Short mmCIF file of C-alpha atoms in Angstrom, two decimals:
data_model
loop_
_atom_site.label_atom_id
_atom_site.label_comp_id
_atom_site.label_asym_id
_atom_site.label_seq_id
_atom_site.Cartn_x
_atom_site.Cartn_y
_atom_site.Cartn_z
CA UNK A 1 0.00 0.00 0.00
CA UNK A 2 2.94 2.33 0.62
CA UNK A 3 4.16 2.03 -2.98
CA UNK A 4 0.71 2.92 -4.34
CA UNK A 5 0.73 6.06 -2.22
CA UNK A 6 4.16 7.10 -3.55
CA UNK A 7 3.02 6.55 -7.15
CA UNK A 8 -0.04 8.70 -6.55
CA UNK A 9 2.02 11.60 -5.21
CA UNK A 10 4.38 11.42 -8.19
CA UNK A 11 1.48 11.71 -10.62
CA UNK A 12 0.18 14.86 -8.92
CA UNK A 13 3.42 16.85 -9.33
CA UNK A 14 3.18 19.62 -11.91
CA UNK A 15 5.99 20.92 -14.11
CA UNK A 16 6.61 24.65 -13.64
CA UNK A 17 6.20 26.70 -16.81
CA UNK A 18 9.38 28.03 -18.40
CA UNK A 19 9.89 31.78 -18.32
CA UNK A 20 12.53 33.00 -20.80
CA UNK A 21 15.29 35.19 -19.40
CA UNK A 22 15.98 37.03 -22.67
CA UNK A 23 13.32 39.32 -24.11
CA UNK A 24 13.39 39.56 -27.90
CA UNK A 25 11.48 42.26 -29.79
CA UNK A 26 8.35 41.13 -31.57
CA UNK A 27 9.33 40.78 -35.25
CA UNK A 28 5.78 40.55 -36.54
CA UNK A 29 4.50 43.85 -35.17
CA UNK A 30 7.71 45.89 -35.63
CA UNK A 31 8.14 48.17 -38.66
CA UNK A 32 10.08 46.57 -41.50
CA UNK A 33 12.50 48.72 -43.46
CA UNK A 34 11.73 48.83 -47.15
CA UNK A 35 14.66 47.64 -49.25
CA UNK A 36 14.09 50.04 -52.13
CA UNK A 37 14.04 53.06 -49.81
CA UNK A 38 17.28 52.06 -48.11
CA UNK A 39 18.98 51.42 -51.47
CA UNK A 40 17.87 54.78 -52.86
CA UNK A 41 19.06 56.54 -49.71
CA UNK A 42 22.55 55.05 -50.08
CA UNK A 43 22.81 55.61 -53.85
CA UNK A 44 23.34 59.43 -53.82
CA UNK A 45 26.30 59.15 -51.47
CA UNK A 46 27.74 56.29 -53.54
CA UNK A 47 27.34 58.24 -56.78
CA UNK A 48 28.96 61.32 -55.25
CA UNK A 49 31.99 59.35 -54.09
CA UNK A 50 32.38 57.76 -57.56
CA UNK A 51 32.22 61.19 -59.21
CA UNK A 52 34.86 62.52 -56.83
CA UNK A 53 36.99 59.42 -57.45
CA UNK A 54 36.91 59.98 -61.21
CA UNK A 55 37.92 63.62 -60.73
CA UNK A 56 40.46 63.17 -57.93
CA UNK A 57 41.85 59.75 -58.78
CA UNK A 58 41.66 58.08 -55.36
CA UNK A 59 38.48 57.74 -53.33
CA UNK A 60 38.40 59.86 -50.14
CA UNK A 61 38.40 56.78 -47.93
CA UNK A 62 41.90 55.82 -49.12
CA UNK A 63 43.44 59.28 -49.29
CA UNK A 64 44.49 59.47 -45.64
CA UNK A 65 46.05 55.98 -45.54
CA UNK A 66 49.81 55.96 -45.99
CA UNK A 67 51.31 53.41 -48.43
CA UNK A 68 53.30 51.78 -45.62
CA UNK A 69 50.18 50.92 -43.58
CA UNK A 70 48.57 49.17 -46.57
CA UNK A 71 51.53 46.81 -46.96
CA UNK A 72 51.67 45.84 -43.27
CA UNK A 73 48.27 44.05 -43.34
CA UNK A 74 49.06 40.33 -43.45
CA UNK A 75 52.49 38.71 -43.15
CA UNK A 76 54.10 36.84 -46.01
CA UNK A 77 53.18 33.15 -46.18
CA UNK A 78 56.78 31.94 -46.18
CA UNK A 79 57.55 34.12 -43.16
CA UNK A 80 54.46 32.83 -41.39
CA UNK A 81 55.37 29.17 -41.97
CA UNK A 82 58.81 29.72 -40.48
CA UNK A 83 57.39 31.24 -37.31
CA UNK A 84 54.76 28.53 -36.72
CA UNK A 85 55.55 25.59 -34.44
CA UNK A 86 56.13 22.27 -36.23
CA UNK A 87 52.78 20.80 -35.19
CA UNK A 88 50.91 23.60 -37.01
CA UNK A 89 52.94 23.46 -40.21
CA UNK A 90 51.76 21.66 -43.31
CA UNK A 91 53.45 18.34 -44.02
CA UNK A 92 55.81 18.42 -47.01
CA UNK A 93 54.38 16.66 -50.07
CA UNK A 94 56.37 14.02 -51.90
CA UNK A 95 56.89 14.14 -55.67
CA UNK A 96 54.47 11.21 -56.07
CA UNK A 97 51.69 13.14 -54.33
CA UNK A 98 52.32 16.22 -56.46
CA UNK A 99 52.22 14.15 -59.67
CA UNK A 100 49.05 12.38 -58.54
CA UNK A 101 47.28 15.70 -57.94
CA UNK A 102 48.35 17.12 -61.31
#
């Protein structure tokens, strides 16, 4: 009789409802931006910069960047492979593998 009583109390337990911790905005009721309007708004500024580029040569975004800073972006691949530890380097391919690929 004791086991029947325990089974009855287990059946009565109710799972608590989940309440989300993060509140997201409602996408259905929010205003959607119209694609054509946003494209037309960006077009005049784009056309003006292209006109200035054709007159001035270089676009205004690149005028204040020195030539040295452009070159220093990414290191040379051969330099990078020399600085990497052996476990991160690519295994050397044999002549057979190279011929098989070609």
